JSON list of C-alpha atoms in Angstrom, two decimals:
[
{"chain": "A", "resi": 1, "resn": "MET", "atom": "CA", "xyz": [1.03, 2.79, 7.68]},
{"chain": "A", "resi": 2, "resn": "SER", "atom": "CA", "xyz": [2.25, 5.74, 5.87]},
{"chain": "A", "resi": 3, "resn": "ALA", "atom": "CA", "xyz": [4.86, 3.53, 4.07]},
{"chain": "A", "resi": 4, "resn": "TYR", "atom": "CA", "xyz": [2.08, 1.24, 2.89]},
{"chain": "A", "resi": 5, "resn": "ASN", "atom": "CA", "xyz": [0.11, 4.37, 1.71]},
{"chain": "A", "resi": 6, "resn": "LYS", "atom": "CA", "xyz": [2.88, 5.59, -0.34]},
{"chain": "A", "resi": 7, "resn": "SER", "atom": "CA", "xyz": [3.81, 2.38, -1.95]},
{"chain": "A", "resi": 8, "resn": "SER", "atom": "CA", "xyz": [0.15, 1.63, -2.86]},
{"chain": "A", "resi": 9, "resn": "ALA", "atom": "CA", "xyz": [-0.42, 5.05, -4.26]},
{"chain": "A", "resi": 10, "resn": "SER", "atom": "CA", "xyz": [2.29, 4.63, -6.84]},
{"chain": "A", "resi": 11, "resn": "THR", "atom": "CA", "xyz": [1.56, 0.97, -8.06]},
{"chain": "A", "resi": 12, "resn": "SER", "atom": "CA", "xyz": [-1.55, 0.19, -9.93]},
{"chain": "A", "resi": 13, "resn": "ILE", "atom": "CA", "xyz": [-2.83, -3.17, -11.36]},
{"chain": "A", "resi": 14, "resn": "ALA", "atom": "CA", "xyz": [-2.22, -1.82, -15.12]},
{"chain": "A", "resi": 15, "resn": "HIS", "atom": "CA", "xyz": [1.46, -1.10, -14.23]},
{"chain": "A", "resi": 16, "resn": "ILE", "atom": "CA", "xyz": [1.78, -4.42, -12.77]},
{"chain": "A", "resi": 17, "resn": "LYS", "atom": "CA", "xyz": [0.36, -5.97, -15.86]},
{"chain": "A", "resi": 18, "resn": "SER", "atom": "CA", "xyz": [2.69, -3.87, -18.12]},
{"chain": "A", "resi": 19, "resn": "LYS", "atom": "CA", "xyz": [5.82, -4.81, -16.13]},
{"chain": "A", "resi": 20, "resn": "GLY", "atom": "CA", "xyz": [5.30, -8.33, -15.11]},
{"chain": "A", "resi": 21, "resn": "THR", "atom": "CA", "xyz": [6.31, -7.79, -11.54]},
{"chain": "A", "resi": 22, "resn": "THR", "atom": "CA", "xyz": [4.32, -8.42, -8.33]},
{"chain": "A", "resi": 23, "resn": "PRO", "atom": "CA", "xyz": [4.81, -5.46, -5.69]},
{"chain": "A", "resi": 24, "resn": "PRO", "atom": "CA", "xyz": [5.19, -6.80, -2.07]},
{"chain": "A", "resi": 25, "resn": "ARG", "atom": "CA", "xyz": [1.70, -5.71, -0.84]},
{"chain": "A", "resi": 26, "resn": "LEU", "atom": "CA", "xyz": [0.19, -8.27, -3.50]},
{"chain": "A", "resi": 27, "resn": "LEU", "atom": "CA", "xyz": [2.57, -10.65, -2.57]},
{"chain": "A", "resi": 28, "resn": "ARG", "atom": "CA", "xyz": [0.98, -10.73, 1.02]},
{"chain": "A", "resi": 29, "resn": "LEU", "atom": "CA", "xyz": [-2.25, -11.13, -0.46]},
{"chain": "A", "resi": 30, "resn": "PHE", "atom": "CA", "xyz": [-0.91, -14.31, -2.46]},
{"chain": "A", "resi": 31, "resn": "ALA", "atom": "CA", "xyz": [0.38, -15.46, 0.73]},
{"chain": "A", "resi": 32, "resn": "LEU", "atom": "CA", "xyz": [-2.88, -14.96, 2.65]},
{"chain": "A", "resi": 33, "resn": "TYR", "atom": "CA", "xyz": [-4.89, -16.86, -0.07]},
{"chain": "A", "resi": 34, "resn": "GLU", "atom": "CA", "xyz": [-2.50, -19.82, -0.37]},
{"chain": "A", "resi": 35, "resn": "ASN", "atom": "CA", "xyz": [-2.41, -20.40, 3.30]},
{"chain": "A", "resi": 36, "resn": "LEU", "atom": "CA", "xyz": [-6.29, -20.07, 3.39]},
{"chain": "A", "resi": 37, "resn": "THR", "atom": "CA", "xyz": [-6.81, -22.44, 0.55]},
{"chain": "A", "resi": 38, "resn": "ASN", "atom": "CA", "xyz": [-4.00, -24.81, 1.31]},
{"chain": "A", "resi": 39, "resn": "PHE", "atom": "CA", "xyz": [-4.09, -25.18, 5.04]},
{"chain": "A", "resi": 40, "resn": "ILE", "atom": "CA", "xyz": [-7.01, -23.35, 6.96]},
{"chain": "A", "resi": 41, "resn": "MET", "atom": "CA", "xyz": [-9.70, -24.58, 4.62]},
{"chain": "A", "resi": 42, "resn": "PRO", "atom": "CA", "xyz": [-8.30, -28.08, 4.58]},
{"chain": "A", "resi": 43, "resn": "LEU", "atom": "CA", "xyz": [-7.89, -27.94, 8.35]},
{"chain": "A", "resi": 44, "resn": "CYS", "atom": "CA", "xyz": [-11.38, -26.58, 8.97]},
{"chain": "A", "resi": 45, "resn": "SER", "atom": "CA", "xyz": [-12.75, -29.43, 6.85]},
{"chain": "A", "resi": 46, "resn": "ALA", "atom": "CA", "xyz": [-10.98, -32.08, 8.64]},
{"chain": "A", "resi": 47, "resn": "LEU", "atom": "CA", "xyz": [-12.69, -31.03, 12.37]},
{"chain": "A", "resi": 48, "resn": "GLN", "atom": "CA", "xyz": [-15.42, -33.46, 13.07]},
{"chain": "A", "resi": 49, "resn": "GLU", "atom": "CA", "xyz": [-16.61, -31.38, 16.10]},
{"chain": "A", "resi": 50, "resn": "ARG", "atom": "CA", "xyz": [-18.78, -28.96, 13.71]},
{"chain": "A", "resi": 51, "resn": "PRO", "atom": "CA", "xyz": [-21.97, -28.93, 12.44]},
{"chain": "A", "resi": 52, "resn": "TYR", "atom": "CA", "xyz": [-22.11, -31.03, 9.41]},
{"chain": "A", "resi": 53, "resn": "PRO", "atom": "CA", "xyz": [-18.92, -32.49, 9.11]},
{"chain": "A", "resi": 54, "resn": "GLU", "atom": "CA", "xyz": [-19.30, -34.23, 5.84]},
{"chain": "A", "resi": 55, "resn": "THR", "atom": "CA", "xyz": [-19.66, -30.80, 3.83]},
{"chain": "A", "resi": 56, "resn": "PRO", "atom": "CA", "xyz": [-15.99, -29.49, 3.08]},
{"chain": "A", "resi": 57, "resn": "ILE", "atom": "CA", "xyz": [-15.14, -25.85, 4.28]},
{"chain": "A", "resi": 58, "resn": "SER", "atom": "CA", "xyz": [-14.62, -24.10, 0.71]},
{"chain": "A", "resi": 59, "resn": "GLN", "atom": "CA", "xyz": [-15.53, -20.38, 1.38]},
{"chain": "A", "resi": 60, "resn": "SER", "atom": "CA", "xyz": [-14.72, -17.73, 3.93]},
{"chain": "A", "resi": 61, "resn": "ASN", "atom": "CA", "xyz": [-16.10, -14.42, 5.04]},
{"chain": "A", "resi": 62, "resn": "ASN", "atom": "CA", "xyz": [-13.70, -11.43, 5.59]},
{"chain": "A", "resi": 63, "resn": "ILE", "atom": "CA", "xyz": [-15.01, -8.42, 7.98]},
{"chain": "A", "resi": 64, "resn": "VAL", "atom": "CA", "xyz": [-12.97, -5.44, 8.03]},
{"chain": "A", "resi": 65, "resn": "ASP", "atom": "CA", "xyz": [-13.77, -2.76, 10.67]},
{"chain": "A", "resi": 66, "resn": "ILE", "atom": "CA", "xyz": [-13.36, 0.60, 9.37]},
{"chain": "A", "resi": 67, "resn": "SER", "atom": "CA", "xyz": [-14.25, 2.43, 12.78]},
{"chain": "A", "resi": 68, "resn": "GLY", "atom": "CA", "xyz": [-11.84, 5.25, 13.34]},
{"chain": "A", "resi": 69, "resn": "VAL", "atom": "CA", "xyz": [-10.57, 5.27, 9.63]},
{"chain": "A", "resi": 70, "resn": "GLY", "atom": "CA", "xyz": [-10.30, 8.78, 8.02]},
{"chain": "A", "resi": 71, "resn": "LEU", "atom": "CA", "xyz": [-11.50, 9.46, 4.69]},
{"chain": "A", "resi": 72, "resn": "LYS", "atom": "CA", "xyz": [-7.95, 9.43, 3.13]},
{"chain": "A", "resi": 73, "resn": "GLN", "atom": "CA", "xyz": [-7.20, 5.95, 4.86]},
{"chain": "A", "resi": 74, "resn": "PHE", "atom": "CA", "xyz": [-10.53, 4.95, 3.46]},
{"chain": "A", "resi": 75, "resn": "TRP", "atom": "CA", "xyz": [-9.60, 5.71, 0.07]},
{"chain": "A", "resi": 76, "resn": "ASN", "atom": "CA", "xyz": [-6.31, 3.73, 0.38]},
{"chain": "A", "resi": 77, "resn": "LEU", "atom": "CA", "xyz": [-8.49, 0.91, 1.88]},
{"chain": "A", "resi": 78, "resn": "ARG", "atom": "CA", "xyz": [-10.66, 0.74, -1.07]},
{"chain": "A", "resi": 79, "resn": "SER", "atom": "CA", "xyz": [-7.58, 0.67, -3.35]},
{"chain": "A", "resi": 80, "resn": "HIS", "atom": "CA", "xyz": [-6.49, -2.59, -1.37]},
{"chain": "A", "resi": 81, "resn": "MET", "atom": "CA", "xyz": [-10.00, -4.17, -1.49]},
{"chain": "A", "resi": 82, "resn": "GLN", "atom": "CA", "xyz": [-10.02, -3.58, -5.35]},
{"chain": "A", "resi": 83, "resn": "ASP", "atom": "CA", "xyz": [-6.67, -5.32, -5.43]},
{"chain": "A", "resi": 84, "resn": "ALA", "atom": "CA", "xyz": [-7.84, -8.20, -3.44]},
{"chain": "A", "resi": 85, "resn": "SER", "atom": "CA", "xyz": [-11.01, -8.75, -5.21]},
{"chain": "A", "resi": 86, "resn": "THR", "atom": "CA", "xyz": [-9.07, -8.60, -8.49]},
{"chain": "A", "resi": 87, "resn": "LEU", "atom": "CA", "xyz": [-6.80, -11.19, -7.27]},
{"chain": "A", "resi": 88, "resn": "ALA", "atom": "CA", "xyz": [-9.41, -13.50, -5.81]},
{"chain": "A", "resi": 89, "resn": "THR", "atom": "CA", "xyz": [-11.28, -13.43, -9.01]},
{"chain": "A", "resi": 90, "resn": "ALA", "atom": "CA", "xyz": [-8.20, -14.14, -11.12]},
{"chain": "A", "resi": 91, "resn": "HIS", "atom": "CA", "xyz": [-6.67, -16.75, -9.08]},
{"chain": "A", "resi": 92, "resn": "TYR", "atom": "CA", "xyz": [-9.07, -18.10, -6.62]},
{"chain": "A", "resi": 93, "resn": "PRO", "atom": "CA", "xyz": [-12.54, -18.11, -8.07]},
{"chain": "A", "resi": 94, "resn": "GLU", "atom": "CA", "xyz": [-13.51, -21.40, -6.36]},
{"chain": "A", "resi": 95, "resn": "THR", "atom": "CA", "xyz": [-13.31, -19.55, -2.99]},
{"chain": "A", "resi": 96, "resn": "LEU", "atom": "CA", "xyz": [-16.03, -16.74, -4.17]},
{"chain": "A", "resi": 97, "resn": "ASP", "atom": "CA", "xyz": [-19.51, -16.80, -4.07]},
{"chain": "A", "resi": 98, "resn": "ARG", "atom": "CA", "xyz": [-20.48, -12.82, -3.51]},
{"chain": "A", "resi": 99, "resn": "ILE", "atom": "CA", "xyz": [-18.50, -9.73, -2.65]},
{"chain": "A", "resi": 100, "resn": "PHE", "atom": "CA", "xyz": [-20.29, -6.97, -0.85]}
]
């Protein structure tokens, strides 16, 4: 966790835009969204043993359990969630409805 905290603290979205590079932590988010939109959602949509099988699955919910997280870790998590929100808004708007 400390290696992630150090790398996330030194990298910002503005820095990424100016350099044109994508740090590994954002690559993981891209991979997560690509897997979700290209594999998981179509697979769930194809399942017939669910309520309303004629309606495709096009959105997901993400629940984060922050019990036992200290203030510093929470602040780093906040930065991570902002990066994920920015990435989803810019590249996967069709999967978004509301962000709480």
